[in-house]
């Protein structure tokens, strides 16, 4: 079964996200846990969550992929910003238990001139601070494009973070197609080789979700500008091959393309029509 959906607005609440996903033809979705450009989080209403859980069960949803706010920088140079990141992270993990057993995806962070080694150490330190043995949520490190001082620009940096986390069984990776393409991994002409490299460095068992995006940029541009499916440099045929790849086809695929619900519905239908059952 193809598990596919889009990054949807959480403004209407949990049930509204589920119903919009169904209307778009999806059976999974991503959402921000709080204001993506700030830190404020809406109150969670248990009755609203229960309605989503019922919808998800009745419609055979796959894993949900929540997303941390962009303001969470686990390896910021300033201590107060790292404390802010730890507070948000810890609080979000508690909120995620309303929808147990799902994924919490985050951008590893930007080292802002400290160097990737310090960045990796600080990201792992934060994870060791906030992860708990009894949490049901799996934390996903997102592959990054290498823009600026981003950590996670290559598979090796992700592996170094994972190796430093004590509760390693609580960790996984989300592969963003735009990011890895912009980062220099040729998923158009050498998808098998890229996945072999990921398996060698990180391990395919760690790969839990895919952000499914085209890219406005050339291979290795290190920029990160998402495009609608088929309107970028990756192209629809390569993304169809990716969705059908034996190593990936059972994962949740999340569209983060610059679209509205009508556009996402078209993209979801496109992949469903090109998915080999």
PDB file of C-alpha atoms in Angstrom:
ATOM      1  CA  UNK A   1       0.000   0.000   0.000  1.00  0.00           C
ATOM      2  CA  UNK A   2       1.195   3.497  -0.830  1.00  0.00           C
ATOM      3  CA  UNK A   3       1.187   5.794   2.196  1.00  0.00           C
ATOM      4  CA  UNK A   4       1.200   9.336   0.866  1.00  0.00           C
ATOM      5  CA  UNK A   5      -0.046  12.745   1.954  1.00  0.00           C
ATOM      6  CA  UNK A   6       1.022  16.344   2.246  1.00  0.00           C
ATOM      7  CA  UNK A   7       2.241  18.764   4.882  1.00  0.00           C
ATOM      8  CA  UNK A   8      -1.071  20.169   6.079  1.00  0.00           C
ATOM      9  CA  UNK A   9      -2.083  23.117   8.248  1.00  0.00           C
ATOM     10  CA  UNK A  10      -2.777  22.326  11.890  1.00  0.00           C
ATOM     11  CA  UNK A  11      -4.788  25.504  12.444  1.00  0.00           C
ATOM     12  CA  UNK A  12      -8.126  23.682  12.345  1.00  0.00           C
ATOM     13  CA  UNK A  13      -7.109  20.967  14.776  1.00  0.00           C
ATOM     14  CA  UNK A  14      -6.371  17.256  14.548  1.00  0.00           C
ATOM     15  CA  UNK A  15      -9.681  16.058  13.124  1.00  0.00           C
ATOM     16  CA  UNK A  16      -9.573  18.773  10.454  1.00  0.00           C
ATOM     17  CA  UNK A  17      -6.100  17.624   9.376  1.00  0.00           C
ATOM     18  CA  UNK A  18      -7.344  14.056   9.045  1.00  0.00           C
ATOM     19  CA  UNK A  19     -10.423  15.037   7.048  1.00  0.00           C
ATOM     20  CA  UNK A  20      -8.420  17.263   4.704  1.00  0.00           C
ATOM     21  CA  UNK A  21      -5.962  14.425   4.155  1.00  0.00           C
ATOM     22  CA  UNK A  22      -8.796  12.098   3.167  1.00  0.00           C
ATOM     23  CA  UNK A  23     -10.268  14.768   0.880  1.00  0.00           C
ATOM     24  CA  UNK A  24      -6.870  15.067  -0.833  1.00  0.00           C
ATOM     25  CA  UNK A  25      -6.709  11.309  -1.355  1.00  0.00           C
ATOM     26  CA  UNK A  26      -4.007  10.789   1.257  1.00  0.00           C
ATOM     27  CA  UNK A  27      -3.552   8.305   4.072  1.00  0.00           C
ATOM     28  CA  UNK A  28      -0.816  10.029   6.044  1.00  0.00           C
ATOM     29  CA  UNK A  29       0.182  13.649   6.631  1.00  0.00           C
ATOM     30  CA  UNK A  30       2.724  15.936   8.218  1.00  0.00           C
ATOM     31  CA  UNK A  31       2.020  18.902  10.471  1.00  0.00           C
ATOM     32  CA  UNK A  32       3.916  21.425  12.534  1.00  0.00           C
ATOM     33  CA  UNK A  33       3.657  20.808  16.258  1.00  0.00           C
ATOM     34  CA  UNK A  34       3.540  24.568  16.868  1.00  0.00           C
ATOM     35  CA  UNK A  35       4.133  27.882  15.104  1.00  0.00           C
ATOM     36  CA  UNK A  36       6.897  26.962  12.611  1.00  0.00           C
ATOM     37  CA  UNK A  37       8.492  30.418  12.835  1.00  0.00           C
ATOM     38  CA  UNK A  38       8.083  30.848  16.585  1.00  0.00           C
ATOM     39  CA  UNK A  39       7.515  28.759  19.661  1.00  0.00           C
ATOM     40  CA  UNK A  40       3.857  29.085  20.572  1.00  0.00           C
ATOM     41  CA  UNK A  41       1.820  25.872  20.657  1.00  0.00           C
ATOM     42  CA  UNK A  42      -1.966  25.554  20.592  1.00  0.00           C
ATOM     43  CA  UNK A  43      -3.756  23.729  23.369  1.00  0.00           C
ATOM     44  CA  UNK A  44      -4.405  20.101  22.504  1.00  0.00           C
ATOM     45  CA  UNK A  45      -8.024  18.987  22.958  1.00  0.00           C
ATOM     46  CA  UNK A  46      -8.158  15.246  23.720  1.00  0.00           C
ATOM     47  CA  UNK A  47     -11.615  14.845  22.113  1.00  0.00           C
ATOM     48  CA  UNK A  48     -10.267  16.350  18.882  1.00  0.00           C
ATOM     49  CA  UNK A  49      -7.301  13.964  18.900  1.00  0.00           C
ATOM     50  CA  UNK A  50      -9.602  10.986  19.479  1.00  0.00           C
ATOM     51  CA  UNK A  51     -11.593  11.927  16.384  1.00  0.00           C
ATOM     52  CA  UNK A  52      -8.387  11.956  14.337  1.00  0.00           C
ATOM     53  CA  UNK A  53      -7.296   8.591  15.726  1.00  0.00           C
ATOM     54  CA  UNK A  54     -10.676   7.125  14.801  1.00  0.00           C
ATOM     55  CA  UNK A  55     -10.437   8.548  11.267  1.00  0.00           C
ATOM     56  CA  UNK A  56      -6.878   7.247  10.902  1.00  0.00           C
ATOM     57  CA  UNK A  57      -7.909   3.746  11.983  1.00  0.00           C
ATOM     58  CA  UNK A  58     -10.978   3.659   9.736  1.00  0.00           C
ATOM     59  CA  UNK A  59      -8.959   4.855   6.727  1.00  0.00           C
ATOM     60  CA  UNK A  60      -5.825   2.743   7.302  1.00  0.00           C
ATOM     61  CA  UNK A  61      -3.477   5.692   7.767  1.00  0.00           C
ATOM     62  CA  UNK A  62       0.246   5.136   7.859  1.00  0.00           C
ATOM     63  CA  UNK A  63       2.601   6.782  10.331  1.00  0.00           C
ATOM     64  CA  UNK A  64       2.152  10.523  10.830  1.00  0.00           C
ATOM     65  CA  UNK A  65       5.240  12.714  10.464  1.00  0.00           C
ATOM     66  CA  UNK A  66       5.106  15.703  12.789  1.00  0.00           C
ATOM     67  CA  UNK A  67       7.620  18.489  12.162  1.00  0.00           C
ATOM     68  CA  UNK A  68       9.470  20.586  14.713  1.00  0.00           C
ATOM     69  CA  UNK A  69       9.442  24.384  14.241  1.00  0.00           C
ATOM     70  CA  UNK A  70      12.219  25.884  12.142  1.00  0.00           C
ATOM     71  CA  UNK A  71      13.249  28.014  15.136  1.00  0.00           C
ATOM     72  CA  UNK A  72      14.511  24.901  16.943  1.00  0.00           C
ATOM     73  CA  UNK A  73      18.289  24.979  16.509  1.00  0.00           C
ATOM     74  CA  UNK A  74      19.798  22.229  18.608  1.00  0.00           C
ATOM     75  CA  UNK A  75      23.361  23.393  17.958  1.00  0.00           C
ATOM     76  CA  UNK A  76      22.984  27.153  18.208  1.00  0.00           C
ATOM     77  CA  UNK A  77      26.042  29.058  19.398  1.00  0.00           C
ATOM     78  CA  UNK A  78      24.084  30.907  22.084  1.00  0.00           C
ATOM     79  CA  UNK A  79      23.241  28.908  25.189  1.00  0.00           C
ATOM     80  CA  UNK A  80      19.806  30.507  25.611  1.00  0.00           C
ATOM     81  CA  UNK A  81      18.834  29.355  22.095  1.00  0.00           C
ATOM     82  CA  UNK A  82      19.933  25.807  22.877  1.00  0.00           C
ATOM     83  CA  UNK A  83      17.875  25.928  26.062  1.00  0.00           C
ATOM     84  CA  UNK A  84      14.907  27.179  24.033  1.00  0.00           C
ATOM     85  CA  UNK A  85      15.385  24.250  21.623  1.00  0.00           C
ATOM     86  CA  UNK A  86      15.547  21.743  24.476  1.00  0.00           C
ATOM     87  CA  UNK A  87      12.382  23.126  26.083  1.00  0.00           C
ATOM     88  CA  UNK A  88      10.440  22.951  22.810  1.00  0.00           C
ATOM     89  CA  UNK A  89      11.764  19.498  22.002  1.00  0.00           C
ATOM     90  CA  UNK A  90      10.891  18.106  25.431  1.00  0.00           C
ATOM     91  CA  UNK A  91       7.424  19.670  25.381  1.00  0.00           C
ATOM     92  CA  UNK A  92       6.740  18.422  21.863  1.00  0.00           C
ATOM     93  CA  UNK A  93       7.638  14.868  22.826  1.00  0.00           C
ATOM     94  CA  UNK A  94       5.023  15.040  25.581  1.00  0.00           C
ATOM     95  CA  UNK A  95       2.468  16.413  23.109  1.00  0.00           C
ATOM     96  CA  UNK A  96       3.293  13.653  20.627  1.00  0.00           C
ATOM     97  CA  UNK A  97       2.069  11.058  23.117  1.00  0.00           C
ATOM     98  CA  UNK A  98      -1.485  12.167  22.304  1.00  0.00           C
ATOM     99  CA  UNK A  99      -0.847  10.454  18.935  1.00  0.00           C
ATOM    100  CA  UNK A 100       1.423   7.616  20.087  1.00  0.00           C
ATOM    101  CA  UNK A 101       3.756   5.609  17.906  1.00  0.00           C
ATOM    102  CA  UNK A 102       4.373   8.226  15.229  1.00  0.00           C
ATOM    103  CA  UNK A 103       7.345  10.286  14.013  1.00  0.00           C
ATOM    104  CA  UNK A 104       8.801  13.652  15.051  1.00  0.00           C
ATOM    105  CA  UNK A 105      11.012  15.098  12.324  1.00  0.00           C
ATOM    106  CA  UNK A 106      13.460  17.970  12.822  1.00  0.00           C
ATOM    107  CA  UNK A 107      16.205  19.812  10.992  1.00  0.00           C
ATOM    108  CA  UNK A 108      19.398  18.904  12.869  1.00  0.00           C
ATOM    109  CA  UNK A 109      20.449  22.558  13.090  1.00  0.00           C
ATOM    110  CA  UNK A 110      22.967  25.140  11.913  1.00  0.00           C
ATOM    111  CA  UNK A 111      26.330  25.389  13.624  1.00  0.00           C
ATOM    112  CA  UNK A 112      26.590  29.116  12.700  1.00  0.00           C
ATOM    113  CA  UNK A 113      30.360  29.168  12.389  1.00  0.00           C
ATOM    114  CA  UNK A 114      31.239  26.796  15.231  1.00  0.00           C
ATOM    115  CA  UNK A 115      32.075  24.000  12.805  1.00  0.00           C
ATOM    116  CA  UNK A 116      30.227  20.791  12.050  1.00  0.00           C
ATOM    117  CA  UNK A 117      32.033  18.830  14.776  1.00  0.00           C
ATOM    118  CA  UNK A 118      30.760  21.121  17.528  1.00  0.00           C
ATOM    119  CA  UNK A 119      27.339  21.156  15.868  1.00  0.00           C
ATOM    120  CA  UNK A 120      27.123  17.363  15.841  1.00  0.00           C
ATOM    121  CA  UNK A 121      28.174  17.146  19.486  1.00  0.00           C
ATOM    122  CA  UNK A 122      25.594  19.703  20.589  1.00  0.00           C
ATOM    123  CA  UNK A 123      22.760  18.076  18.634  1.00  0.00           C
ATOM    124  CA  UNK A 124      23.548  14.714  20.223  1.00  0.00           C
ATOM    125  CA  UNK A 125      23.806  16.340  23.663  1.00  0.00           C
ATOM    126  CA  UNK A 126      20.324  17.818  23.273  1.00  0.00           C
ATOM    127  CA  UNK A 127      18.895  14.481  22.148  1.00  0.00           C
ATOM    128  CA  UNK A 128      20.457  12.735  25.123  1.00  0.00           C
ATOM    129  CA  UNK A 129      18.881  15.381  27.338  1.00  0.00           C
ATOM    130  CA  UNK A 130      15.301  15.092  26.029  1.00  0.00           C
ATOM    131  CA  UNK A 131      14.814  11.481  24.923  1.00  0.00           C
ATOM    132  CA  UNK A 132      13.182   9.125  27.429  1.00  0.00           C
ATOM    133  CA  UNK A 133      12.997   5.311  27.506  1.00  0.00           C
ATOM    134  CA  UNK A 134       9.193   5.277  27.704  1.00  0.00           C
ATOM    135  CA  UNK A 135       8.431   7.602  24.765  1.00  0.00           C
ATOM    136  CA  UNK A 136       6.567   5.973  21.865  1.00  0.00           C
ATOM    137  CA  UNK A 137       7.672   8.569  19.300  1.00  0.00           C
ATOM    138  CA  UNK A 138      10.595   7.969  16.944  1.00  0.00           C
ATOM    139  CA  UNK A 139      12.768  11.045  16.303  1.00  0.00           C
ATOM    140  CA  UNK A 140      13.815  11.602  12.694  1.00  0.00           C
ATOM    141  CA  UNK A 141      16.892  13.528  11.594  1.00  0.00           C
ATOM    142  CA  UNK A 142      16.159  15.162   8.251  1.00  0.00           C
ATOM    143  CA  UNK A 143      18.681  15.073   5.420  1.00  0.00           C
ATOM    144  CA  UNK A 144      19.703  18.631   4.573  1.00  0.00           C
ATOM    145  CA  UNK A 145      20.886  20.368   1.402  1.00  0.00           C
ATOM    146  CA  UNK A 146      24.072  21.871   2.857  1.00  0.00           C
ATOM    147  CA  UNK A 147      22.879  25.464   2.707  1.00  0.00           C
ATOM    148  CA  UNK A 148      24.978  27.768   4.856  1.00  0.00           C
ATOM    149  CA  UNK A 149      26.132  26.063   8.042  1.00  0.00           C
ATOM    150  CA  UNK A 150      23.522  23.295   8.115  1.00  0.00           C
ATOM    151  CA  UNK A 151      24.437  20.063   9.860  1.00  0.00           C
ATOM    152  CA  UNK A 152      23.193  16.927   8.119  1.00  0.00           C
ATOM    153  CA  UNK A 153      24.435  17.823   4.651  1.00  0.00           C
ATOM    154  CA  UNK A 154      25.788  14.297   4.148  1.00  0.00           C
ATOM    155  CA  UNK A 155      24.938  10.835   5.403  1.00  0.00           C
ATOM    156  CA  UNK A 156      28.151  10.710   7.443  1.00  0.00           C
ATOM    157  CA  UNK A 157      27.078  13.671   9.594  1.00  0.00           C
ATOM    158  CA  UNK A 158      23.752  12.002  10.347  1.00  0.00           C
ATOM    159  CA  UNK A 159      25.567   8.802  11.330  1.00  0.00           C
ATOM    160  CA  UNK A 160      27.865  10.720  13.654  1.00  0.00           C
ATOM    161  CA  UNK A 161      24.842  12.163  15.467  1.00  0.00           C
ATOM    162  CA  UNK A 162      23.185   8.757  15.727  1.00  0.00           C
ATOM    163  CA  UNK A 163      26.358   7.196  17.104  1.00  0.00           C
ATOM    164  CA  UNK A 164      26.391   9.706  19.967  1.00  0.00           C
ATOM    165  CA  UNK A 165      22.760   9.189  21.047  1.00  0.00           C
ATOM    166  CA  UNK A 166      22.333   6.829  23.983  1.00  0.00           C
ATOM    167  CA  UNK A 167      18.725   5.822  23.267  1.00  0.00           C
ATOM    168  CA  UNK A 168      19.602   5.039  19.670  1.00  0.00           C
ATOM    169  CA  UNK A 169      16.530   2.838  19.239  1.00  0.00           C
ATOM    170  CA  UNK A 170      14.386   6.004  19.425  1.00  0.00           C
ATOM    171  CA  UNK A 171      16.090   7.508  16.358  1.00  0.00           C
ATOM    172  CA  UNK A 172      15.622   7.376  12.594  1.00  0.00           C
ATOM    173  CA  UNK A 173      16.076   9.452   9.426  1.00  0.00           C
ATOM    174  CA  UNK A 174      13.728  11.275   7.050  1.00  0.00           C
ATOM    175  CA  UNK A 175      15.076  11.557   3.505  1.00  0.00           C
ATOM    176  CA  UNK A 176      14.084  14.755   1.701  1.00  0.00           C
ATOM    177  CA  UNK A 177      14.400  14.302  -2.071  1.00  0.00           C
ATOM    178  CA  UNK A 178      14.994  17.992  -2.777  1.00  0.00           C
ATOM    179  CA  UNK A 179      17.578  18.226  -0.012  1.00  0.00           C
ATOM    180  CA  UNK A 180      19.610  15.158  -0.997  1.00  0.00           C
ATOM    181  CA  UNK A 181      19.558  16.217  -4.670  1.00  0.00           C
ATOM    182  CA  UNK A 182      20.662  19.734  -3.784  1.00  0.00           C
ATOM    183  CA  UNK A 183      23.197  18.147  -1.442  1.00  0.00           C
ATOM    184  CA  UNK A 184      24.842  16.267  -4.310  1.00  0.00           C
ATOM    185  CA  UNK A 185      23.240  12.811  -4.218  1.00  0.00           C
ATOM    186  CA  UNK A 186      22.111  11.877  -7.738  1.00  0.00           C
ATOM    187  CA  UNK A 187      18.745  10.208  -7.143  1.00  0.00           C
ATOM    188  CA  UNK A 188      17.843  10.740 -10.820  1.00  0.00           C
ATOM    189  CA  UNK A 189      20.558   8.649 -12.481  1.00  0.00           C
ATOM    190  CA  UNK A 190      21.977   6.653  -9.551  1.00  0.00           C
ATOM    191  CA  UNK A 191      19.168   5.994  -7.064  1.00  0.00           C
ATOM    192  CA  UNK A 192      20.405   2.486  -6.283  1.00  0.00           C
ATOM    193  CA  UNK A 193      23.916   3.782  -5.622  1.00  0.00           C
ATOM    194  CA  UNK A 194      22.594   6.547  -3.336  1.00  0.00           C
ATOM    195  CA  UNK A 195      20.536   4.065  -1.335  1.00  0.00           C
ATOM    196  CA  UNK A 196      23.483   1.661  -1.174  1.00  0.00           C
ATOM    197  CA  UNK A 197      25.602   4.480   0.205  1.00  0.00           C
ATOM    198  CA  UNK A 198      22.894   5.369   2.727  1.00  0.00           C
ATOM    199  CA  UNK A 199      22.732   1.724   3.795  1.00  0.00           C
ATOM    200  CA  UNK A 200      26.507   1.511   4.159  1.00  0.00           C
ATOM    201  CA  UNK A 201      26.822   4.735   6.153  1.00  0.00           C
ATOM    202  CA  UNK A 202      23.576   4.930   8.136  1.00  0.00           C
ATOM    203  CA  UNK A 203      21.616   1.725   7.524  1.00  0.00           C
ATOM    204  CA  UNK A 204      18.346   1.468   5.588  1.00  0.00           C
ATOM    205  CA  UNK A 205      16.636   0.195   8.736  1.00  0.00           C
ATOM    206  CA  UNK A 206      17.011   3.775  10.033  1.00  0.00           C
ATOM    207  CA  UNK A 207      15.108   5.282   7.093  1.00  0.00           C
ATOM    208  CA  UNK A 208      11.550   5.850   8.315  1.00  0.00           C
ATOM    209  CA  UNK A 209       9.981   8.508   6.040  1.00  0.00           C
ATOM    210  CA  UNK A 210      10.470  10.465   2.800  1.00  0.00           C
ATOM    211  CA  UNK A 211       9.744  14.109   2.026  1.00  0.00           C
ATOM    212  CA  UNK A 212       8.729  13.888  -1.628  1.00  0.00           C
ATOM    213  CA  UNK A 213       9.684  17.074  -3.476  1.00  0.00           C
ATOM    214  CA  UNK A 214      11.049  18.200  -6.793  1.00  0.00           C
ATOM    215  CA  UNK A 215      13.848  20.823  -6.813  1.00  0.00           C
ATOM    216  CA  UNK A 216      14.289  24.106  -8.638  1.00  0.00           C
ATOM    217  CA  UNK A 217      18.064  23.672  -8.477  1.00  0.00           C
ATOM    218  CA  UNK A 218      20.752  21.633 -10.178  1.00  0.00           C
ATOM    219  CA  UNK A 219      22.397  18.645  -8.551  1.00  0.00           C
ATOM    220  CA  UNK A 220      24.764  19.721  -5.761  1.00  0.00           C
ATOM    221  CA  UNK A 221      23.593  23.340  -5.658  1.00  0.00           C
ATOM    222  CA  UNK A 222      23.291  23.342  -1.837  1.00  0.00           C
ATOM    223  CA  UNK A 223      20.320  25.722  -1.993  1.00  0.00           C
ATOM    224  CA  UNK A 224      17.016  24.029  -0.983  1.00  0.00           C
ATOM    225  CA  UNK A 225      14.156  25.355  -3.119  1.00  0.00           C
ATOM    226  CA  UNK A 226      11.286  22.920  -3.460  1.00  0.00           C
ATOM    227  CA  UNK A 227       9.319  22.577  -6.704  1.00  0.00           C
ATOM    228  CA  UNK A 228       6.043  20.927  -7.642  1.00  0.00           C
ATOM    229  CA  UNK A 229       6.337  17.370  -8.882  1.00  0.00           C
ATOM    230  CA  UNK A 230       7.540  17.364 -12.484  1.00  0.00           C
ATOM    231  CA  UNK A 231       8.365  21.081 -12.497  1.00  0.00           C
ATOM    232  CA  UNK A 232      11.938  20.813 -11.253  1.00  0.00           C
ATOM    233  CA  UNK A 233      15.357  19.346 -11.996  1.00  0.00           C
ATOM    234  CA  UNK A 234      14.611  15.953 -10.411  1.00  0.00           C
ATOM    235  CA  UNK A 235      11.535  15.307 -12.534  1.00  0.00           C
ATOM    236  CA  UNK A 236       8.489  13.093 -12.236  1.00  0.00           C
ATOM    237  CA  UNK A 237       9.990   9.881 -13.723  1.00  0.00           C
ATOM    238  CA  UNK A 238      12.773   9.798 -11.122  1.00  0.00           C
ATOM    239  CA  UNK A 239      10.317  10.373  -8.282  1.00  0.00           C
ATOM    240  CA  UNK A 240       8.043   7.604  -9.585  1.00  0.00           C
ATOM    241  CA  UNK A 241      11.040   5.249  -9.526  1.00  0.00           C
ATOM    242  CA  UNK A 242      11.806   6.360  -5.989  1.00  0.00           C
ATOM    243  CA  UNK A 243       8.261   5.760  -4.701  1.00  0.00           C
ATOM    244  CA  UNK A 244       8.293   2.276  -6.236  1.00  0.00           C
ATOM    245  CA  UNK A 245      11.788   1.336  -5.056  1.00  0.00           C
ATOM    246  CA  UNK A 246      11.705  -1.874  -2.969  1.00  0.00           C
ATOM    247  CA  UNK A 247      13.687  -0.235  -0.168  1.00  0.00           C
ATOM    248  CA  UNK A 248      11.314   2.744   0.090  1.00  0.00           C
ATOM    249  CA  UNK A 249       7.830   1.788  -1.103  1.00  0.00           C
ATOM    250  CA  UNK A 250       6.469   0.915   2.355  1.00  0.00           C
ATOM    251  CA  UNK A 251       7.507   4.244   3.931  1.00  0.00           C
ATOM    252  CA  UNK A 252       5.238   7.283   4.434  1.00  0.00           C
ATOM    253  CA  UNK A 253       5.760   9.839   1.640  1.00  0.00           C
ATOM    254  CA  UNK A 254       5.068  13.479   2.521  1.00  0.00           C
ATOM    255  CA  UNK A 255       4.642  16.109  -0.182  1.00  0.00           C
ATOM    256  CA  UNK A 256       6.141  19.476   0.774  1.00  0.00           C
ATOM    257  CA  UNK A 257       5.668  20.994  -2.662  1.00  0.00           C
ATOM    258  CA  UNK A 258       4.596  24.666  -3.022  1.00  0.00           C
ATOM    259  CA  UNK A 259       0.926  23.882  -3.555  1.00  0.00           C
ATOM    260  CA  UNK A 260      -2.640  24.200  -2.304  1.00  0.00           C
ATOM    261  CA  UNK A 261      -5.014  21.339  -1.499  1.00  0.00           C
ATOM    262  CA  UNK A 262      -6.114  21.038  -5.115  1.00  0.00           C
ATOM    263  CA  UNK A 263      -2.507  20.763  -6.245  1.00  0.00           C
ATOM    264  CA  UNK A 264      -1.608  18.218  -3.568  1.00  0.00           C
ATOM    265  CA  UNK A 265      -4.660  16.145  -4.491  1.00  0.00           C
ATOM    266  CA  UNK A 266      -3.412  16.047  -8.104  1.00  0.00           C
ATOM    267  CA  UNK A 267       0.075  15.005  -6.993  1.00  0.00           C
ATOM    268  CA  UNK A 268      -1.268  12.309  -4.675  1.00  0.00           C
ATOM    269  CA  UNK A 269      -3.458  10.946  -7.481  1.00  0.00           C
ATOM    270  CA  UNK A 270      -0.475  11.056  -9.846  1.00  0.00           C
ATOM    271  CA  UNK A 271       1.646   8.878  -7.573  1.00  0.00           C
ATOM    272  CA  UNK A 272      -1.222   6.509  -6.852  1.00  0.00           C
ATOM    273  CA  UNK A 273      -1.743   6.050 -10.593  1.00  0.00           C
ATOM    274  CA  UNK A 274       1.969   5.285 -11.018  1.00  0.00           C
ATOM    275  CA  UNK A 275       2.411   3.037  -7.991  1.00  0.00           C
ATOM    276  CA  UNK A 276       2.881  -0.663  -8.677  1.00  0.00           C
ATOM    277  CA  UNK A 277       0.822  -2.636  -6.157  1.00  0.00           C
TER     278      UNK A 277
END
